[in-house]
Short mmCIF file of C-alpha atoms in Angstrom, two decimals:
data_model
loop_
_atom_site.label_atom_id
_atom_site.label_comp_id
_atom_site.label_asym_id
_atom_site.label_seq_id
_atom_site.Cartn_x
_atom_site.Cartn_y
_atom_site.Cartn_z
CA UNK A 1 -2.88 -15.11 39.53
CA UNK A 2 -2.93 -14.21 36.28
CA UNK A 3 -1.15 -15.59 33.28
CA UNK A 4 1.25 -13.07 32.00
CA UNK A 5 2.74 -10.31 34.66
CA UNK A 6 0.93 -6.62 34.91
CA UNK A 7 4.35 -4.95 33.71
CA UNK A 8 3.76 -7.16 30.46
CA UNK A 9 -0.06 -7.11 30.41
CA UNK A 10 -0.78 -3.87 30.78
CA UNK A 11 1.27 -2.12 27.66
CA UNK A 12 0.22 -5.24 25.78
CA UNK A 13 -3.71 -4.55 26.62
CA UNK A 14 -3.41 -0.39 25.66
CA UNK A 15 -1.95 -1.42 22.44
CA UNK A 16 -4.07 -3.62 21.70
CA UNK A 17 -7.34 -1.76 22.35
CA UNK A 18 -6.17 1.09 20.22
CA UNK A 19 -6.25 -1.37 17.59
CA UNK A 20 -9.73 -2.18 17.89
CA UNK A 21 -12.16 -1.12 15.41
CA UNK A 22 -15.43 0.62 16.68
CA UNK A 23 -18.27 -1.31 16.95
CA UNK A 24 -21.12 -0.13 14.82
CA UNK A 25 -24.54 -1.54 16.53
CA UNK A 26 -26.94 -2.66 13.81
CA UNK A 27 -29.78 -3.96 15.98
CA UNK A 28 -33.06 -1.98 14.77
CA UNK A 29 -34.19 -1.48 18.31
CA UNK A 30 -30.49 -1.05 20.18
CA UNK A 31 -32.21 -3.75 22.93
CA UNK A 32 -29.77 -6.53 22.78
CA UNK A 33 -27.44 -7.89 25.95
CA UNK A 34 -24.82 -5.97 26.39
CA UNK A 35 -21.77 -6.42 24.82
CA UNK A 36 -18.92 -8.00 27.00
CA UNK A 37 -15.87 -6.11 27.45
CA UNK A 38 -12.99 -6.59 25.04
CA UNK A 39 -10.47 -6.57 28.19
CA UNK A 40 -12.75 -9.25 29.03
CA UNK A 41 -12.08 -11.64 26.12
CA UNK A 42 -8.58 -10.61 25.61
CA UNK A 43 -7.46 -12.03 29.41
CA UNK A 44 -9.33 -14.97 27.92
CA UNK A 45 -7.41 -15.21 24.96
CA UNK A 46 -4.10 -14.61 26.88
CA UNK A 47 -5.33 -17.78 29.45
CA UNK A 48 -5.31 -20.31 26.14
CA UNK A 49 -2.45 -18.96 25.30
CA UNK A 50 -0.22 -19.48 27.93
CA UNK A 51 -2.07 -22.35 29.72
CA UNK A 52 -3.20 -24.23 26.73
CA UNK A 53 -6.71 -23.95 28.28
CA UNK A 54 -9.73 -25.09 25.97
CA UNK A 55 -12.21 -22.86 25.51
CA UNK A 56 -15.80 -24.25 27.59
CA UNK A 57 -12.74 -24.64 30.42
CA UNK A 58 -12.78 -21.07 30.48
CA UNK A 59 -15.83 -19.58 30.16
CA UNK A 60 -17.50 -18.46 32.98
CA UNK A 61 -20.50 -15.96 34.03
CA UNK A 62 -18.69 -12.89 32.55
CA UNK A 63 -18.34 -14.78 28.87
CA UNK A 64 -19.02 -18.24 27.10
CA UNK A 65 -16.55 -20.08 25.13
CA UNK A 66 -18.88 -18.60 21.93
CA UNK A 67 -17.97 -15.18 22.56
CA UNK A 68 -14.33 -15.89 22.97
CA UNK A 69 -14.08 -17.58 19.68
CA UNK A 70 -16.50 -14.79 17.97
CA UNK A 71 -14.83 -11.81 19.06
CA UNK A 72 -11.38 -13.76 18.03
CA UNK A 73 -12.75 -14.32 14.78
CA UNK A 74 -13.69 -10.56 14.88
CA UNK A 75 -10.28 -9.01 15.70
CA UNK A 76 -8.46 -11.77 13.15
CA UNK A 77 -10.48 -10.82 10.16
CA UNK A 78 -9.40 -6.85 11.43
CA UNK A 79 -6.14 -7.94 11.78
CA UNK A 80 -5.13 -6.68 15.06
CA UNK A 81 -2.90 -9.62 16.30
CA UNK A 82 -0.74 -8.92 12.99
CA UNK A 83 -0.64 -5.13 13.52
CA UNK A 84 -0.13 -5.67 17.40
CA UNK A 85 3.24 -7.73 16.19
CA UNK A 86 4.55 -4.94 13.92
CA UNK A 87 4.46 -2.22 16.38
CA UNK A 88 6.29 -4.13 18.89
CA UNK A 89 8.68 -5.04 16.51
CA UNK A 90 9.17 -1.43 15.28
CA UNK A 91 8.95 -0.10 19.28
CA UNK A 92 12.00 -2.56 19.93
CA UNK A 93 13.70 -1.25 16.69
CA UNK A 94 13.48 1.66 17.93
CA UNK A 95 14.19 1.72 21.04
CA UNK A 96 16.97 -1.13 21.17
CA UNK A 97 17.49 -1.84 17.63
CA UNK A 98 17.21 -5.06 15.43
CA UNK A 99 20.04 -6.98 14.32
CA UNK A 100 19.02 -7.53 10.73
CA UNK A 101 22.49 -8.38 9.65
CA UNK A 102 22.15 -11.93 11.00
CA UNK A 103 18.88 -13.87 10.73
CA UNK A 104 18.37 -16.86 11.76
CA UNK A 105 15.63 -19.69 10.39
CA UNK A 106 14.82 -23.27 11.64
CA UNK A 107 12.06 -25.41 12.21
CA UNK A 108 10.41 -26.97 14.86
CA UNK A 109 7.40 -29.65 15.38
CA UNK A 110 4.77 -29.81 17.65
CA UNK A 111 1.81 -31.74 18.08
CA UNK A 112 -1.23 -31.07 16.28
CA UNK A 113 -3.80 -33.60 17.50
CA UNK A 114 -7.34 -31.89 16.16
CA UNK A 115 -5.88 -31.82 12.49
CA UNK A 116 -6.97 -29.18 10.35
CA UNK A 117 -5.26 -26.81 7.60
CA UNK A 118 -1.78 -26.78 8.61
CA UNK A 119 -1.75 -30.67 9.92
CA UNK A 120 0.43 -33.40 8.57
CA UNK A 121 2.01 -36.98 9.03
CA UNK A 122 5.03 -36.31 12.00
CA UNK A 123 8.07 -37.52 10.90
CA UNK A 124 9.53 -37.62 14.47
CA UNK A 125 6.40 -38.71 16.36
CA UNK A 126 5.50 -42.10 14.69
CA UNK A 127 3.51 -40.34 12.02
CA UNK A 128 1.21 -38.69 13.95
CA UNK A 129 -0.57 -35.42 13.41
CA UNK A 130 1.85 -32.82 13.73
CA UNK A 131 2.26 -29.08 12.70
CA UNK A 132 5.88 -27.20 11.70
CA UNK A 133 6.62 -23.37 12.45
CA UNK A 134 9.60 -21.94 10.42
CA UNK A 135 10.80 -19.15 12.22
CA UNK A 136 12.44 -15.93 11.56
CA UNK A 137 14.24 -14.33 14.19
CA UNK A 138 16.98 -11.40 13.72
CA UNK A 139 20.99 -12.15 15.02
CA UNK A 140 19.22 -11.71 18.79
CA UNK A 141 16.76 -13.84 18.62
CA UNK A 142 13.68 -11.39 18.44
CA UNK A 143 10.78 -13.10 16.62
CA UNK A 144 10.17 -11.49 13.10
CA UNK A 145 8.20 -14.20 11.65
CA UNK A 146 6.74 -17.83 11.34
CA UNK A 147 5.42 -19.80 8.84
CA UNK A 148 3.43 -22.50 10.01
CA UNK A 149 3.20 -26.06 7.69
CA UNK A 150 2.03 -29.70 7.76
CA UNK A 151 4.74 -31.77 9.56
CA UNK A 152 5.74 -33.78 6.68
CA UNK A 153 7.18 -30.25 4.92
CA UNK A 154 10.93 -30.55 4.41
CA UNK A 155 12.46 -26.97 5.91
CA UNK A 156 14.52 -26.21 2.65
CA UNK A 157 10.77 -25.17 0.59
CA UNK A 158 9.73 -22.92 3.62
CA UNK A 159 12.58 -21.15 4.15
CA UNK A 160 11.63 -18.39 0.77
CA UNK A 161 8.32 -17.80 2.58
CA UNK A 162 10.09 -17.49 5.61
CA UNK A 163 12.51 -14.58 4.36
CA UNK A 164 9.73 -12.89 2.92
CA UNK A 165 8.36 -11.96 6.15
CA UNK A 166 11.03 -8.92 5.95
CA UNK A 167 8.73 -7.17 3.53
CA UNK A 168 6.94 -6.27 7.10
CA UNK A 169 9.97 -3.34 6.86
CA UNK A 170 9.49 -2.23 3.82
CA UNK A 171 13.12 -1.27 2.20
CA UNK A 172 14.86 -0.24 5.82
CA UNK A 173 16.90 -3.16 5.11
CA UNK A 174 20.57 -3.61 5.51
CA UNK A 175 23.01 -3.55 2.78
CA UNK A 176 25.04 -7.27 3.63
CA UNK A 177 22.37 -9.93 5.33
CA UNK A 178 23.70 -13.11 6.55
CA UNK A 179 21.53 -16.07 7.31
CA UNK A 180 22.58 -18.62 9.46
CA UNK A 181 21.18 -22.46 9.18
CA UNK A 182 21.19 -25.77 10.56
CA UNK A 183 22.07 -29.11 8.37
CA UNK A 184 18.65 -29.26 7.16
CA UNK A 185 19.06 -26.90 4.69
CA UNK A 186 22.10 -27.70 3.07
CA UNK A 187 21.42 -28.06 0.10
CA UNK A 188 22.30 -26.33 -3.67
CA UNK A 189 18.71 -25.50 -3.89
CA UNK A 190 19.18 -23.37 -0.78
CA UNK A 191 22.26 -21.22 -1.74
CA UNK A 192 20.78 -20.70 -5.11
CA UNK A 193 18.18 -18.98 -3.70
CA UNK A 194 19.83 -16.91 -1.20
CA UNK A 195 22.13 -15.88 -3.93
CA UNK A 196 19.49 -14.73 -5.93
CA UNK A 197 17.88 -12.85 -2.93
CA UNK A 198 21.30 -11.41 -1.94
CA UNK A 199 22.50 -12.66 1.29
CA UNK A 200 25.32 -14.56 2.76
CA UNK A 201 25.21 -17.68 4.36
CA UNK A 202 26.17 -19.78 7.41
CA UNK A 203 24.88 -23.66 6.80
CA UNK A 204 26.32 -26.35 9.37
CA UNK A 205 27.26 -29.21 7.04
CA UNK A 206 25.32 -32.49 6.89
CA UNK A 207 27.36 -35.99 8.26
CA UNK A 208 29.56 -33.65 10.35
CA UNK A 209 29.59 -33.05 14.16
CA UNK A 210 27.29 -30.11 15.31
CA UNK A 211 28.39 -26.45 14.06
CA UNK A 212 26.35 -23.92 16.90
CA UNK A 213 27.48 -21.03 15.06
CA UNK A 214 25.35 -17.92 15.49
CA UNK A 215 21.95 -19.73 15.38
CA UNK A 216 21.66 -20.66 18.35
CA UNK A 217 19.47 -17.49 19.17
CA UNK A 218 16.05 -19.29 17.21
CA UNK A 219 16.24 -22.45 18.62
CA UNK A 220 16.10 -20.30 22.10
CA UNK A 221 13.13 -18.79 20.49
CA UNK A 222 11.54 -22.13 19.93
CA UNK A 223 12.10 -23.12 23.17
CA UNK A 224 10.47 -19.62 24.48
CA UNK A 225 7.10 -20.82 21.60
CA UNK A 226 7.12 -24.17 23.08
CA UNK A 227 7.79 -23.70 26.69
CA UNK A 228 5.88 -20.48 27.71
CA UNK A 229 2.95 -20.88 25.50
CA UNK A 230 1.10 -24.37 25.56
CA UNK A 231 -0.81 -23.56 23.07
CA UNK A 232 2.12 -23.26 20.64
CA UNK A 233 3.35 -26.43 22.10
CA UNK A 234 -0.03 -28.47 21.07
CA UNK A 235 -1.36 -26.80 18.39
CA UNK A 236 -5.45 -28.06 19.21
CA UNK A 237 -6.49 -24.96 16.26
CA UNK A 238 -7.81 -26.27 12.89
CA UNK A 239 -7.93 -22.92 10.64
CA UNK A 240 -4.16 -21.95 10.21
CA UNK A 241 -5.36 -18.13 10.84
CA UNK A 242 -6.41 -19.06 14.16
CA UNK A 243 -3.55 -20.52 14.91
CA UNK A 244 -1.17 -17.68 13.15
CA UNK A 245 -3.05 -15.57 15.60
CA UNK A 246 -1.74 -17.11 18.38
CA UNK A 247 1.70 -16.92 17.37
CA UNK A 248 1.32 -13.20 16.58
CA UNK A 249 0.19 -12.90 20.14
CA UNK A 250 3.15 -14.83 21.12
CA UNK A 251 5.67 -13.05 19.41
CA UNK A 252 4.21 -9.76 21.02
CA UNK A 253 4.58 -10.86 24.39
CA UNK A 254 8.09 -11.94 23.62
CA UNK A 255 9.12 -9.03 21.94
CA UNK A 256 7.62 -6.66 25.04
CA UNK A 257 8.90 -9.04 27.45
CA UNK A 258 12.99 -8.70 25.96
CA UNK A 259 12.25 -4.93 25.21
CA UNK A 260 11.55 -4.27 28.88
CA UNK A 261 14.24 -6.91 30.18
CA UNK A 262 17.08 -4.70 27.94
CA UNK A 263 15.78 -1.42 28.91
CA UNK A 264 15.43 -1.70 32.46
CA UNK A 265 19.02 -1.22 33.07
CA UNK A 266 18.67 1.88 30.85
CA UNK A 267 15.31 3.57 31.18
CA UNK A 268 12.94 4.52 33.76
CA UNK A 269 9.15 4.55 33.41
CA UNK A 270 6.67 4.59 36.07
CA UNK A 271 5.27 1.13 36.28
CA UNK A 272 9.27 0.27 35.41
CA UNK A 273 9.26 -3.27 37.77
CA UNK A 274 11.13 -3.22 41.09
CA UNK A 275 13.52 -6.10 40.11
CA UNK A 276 15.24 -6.92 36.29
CA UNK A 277 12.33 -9.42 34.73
#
């Protein structure tokens, strides 16, 4: 069975293989082994994904665990998992339409036993190796970007690195942005700087009972990271653009996955599934 559904899969898969680069063969007698099959490694890549599935538990007669993590390191340094996320994003935004009015930001800790660049002291697992995504989503929930962390960073300093993932659309920005924000971020330091970037807030006040308010929609989309995506639930990655990679990937599957959940009541295609996903 395999780990994502064809209706998501297969767009996913033509998308991404028009982002690959062409390979230029540099061997000065062109009699190497043949060259395994991109849709090969990319089913691979999809399987640690969703499964959380180590590499050498993968690898089989069609590929080793090498390959997989060379031709990863070879699309990365291209940048296709980044570009693959901006299309989808601007195919939903186009298609359905991005609530940029109201974004949302928050936090969330997982697990990062291996260490590595983005590791840090947990504050809510007994101080053990843990890693922090600071997410952007828009007033729906769609994932616009993440900003991964050492545990032990405080949410407040993350959250301008956060908001400047909207540079990814240029100046199609609305006029009046509100952001909406748990306790953890209220703070002076925090409206200061959303005053000077221009944007309203929502912040639930600290010692009070719990304000929901409107951003309820990211920690959904934390729950979607941690729940559908083991490997964004224990991050096992050491170089943080490995692991940025994956949530690129993530967010992509997300993103196609909503896109073809709203349409189906609206659109028809030919692979359009029998039954609302």
């Amino acid at each position: 069975m395999p780990a994502l559904p064809l209706f998501i899969m297969d767009p996913l898969w033509d998308q991404f293989e028009a982002l690959i680069p062409p390979i230029v063969d540099h061997h000065p007698l062109g009699c190497h082994r043949p060259r395994v099959a991109d849709r090969v490694i990319f089913d691979k890549l999809i399987q640690v994904l969703v499964l959380g599935a180590a590499y050498e538990k993968i690898s089989d007669s069609t590929c080793s665990a090498t390959t997989i993590r060379r031709r990863r390191d070879e699309w990365i340094a291209a940048g296709i998992f980044e570009n693959l996320e901006q299309i989808c994003l601007e195919a939903y935004d186009r298609i359905e339409g991005l609530d940029l009015e109201n974004l949302c930001v928050d936090g969330c800790i997982v697990k990062a036993p291996c260490g590595g660049e983005i590791a840090g002291k947990s504050p809510v697992d007994r101080g053990k190796q843990g890693t922090k995504r600071s997410v952007l989503t828009d007033g729906n929930g769609i994932p616009i970007g993440c900003v991964a962390a050492p545990a032990n960073r405080n949410d407040s300093p993350l959250l301008q690195p956060t908001l400047e993932k909207l540079s990814r659309f240029g100046f199609h920005l609305p006029d009046h942005i509100t952001v909406h924000l748990d306790a953890g971020y209220d703070s002076a330091k925090t409206r200061g700087l959303l005053t000077e970037l221009g944007c309203d807030w929502q912040i639930s006040t600290k010692g009070e009972p719990l304000q929901t308010g409107a951003r309820w929609v990211v920690e959904r989309t934390n729950a979607w990271h941690t729940r559908g995506f083991k490997k964004l639930l224990i991050c096992t990655e050491r170089r943080a653009c490995v692991n940025d990679a994956f949530i690129a990937l993530a967010n992509s599957v997300i993103i196609i996955r909503r896109l073809i959940r709203q349409a189906w009541v609206t659109h028809r295609w030919d692979n359009r599934p029998d039954r609302k996903p």
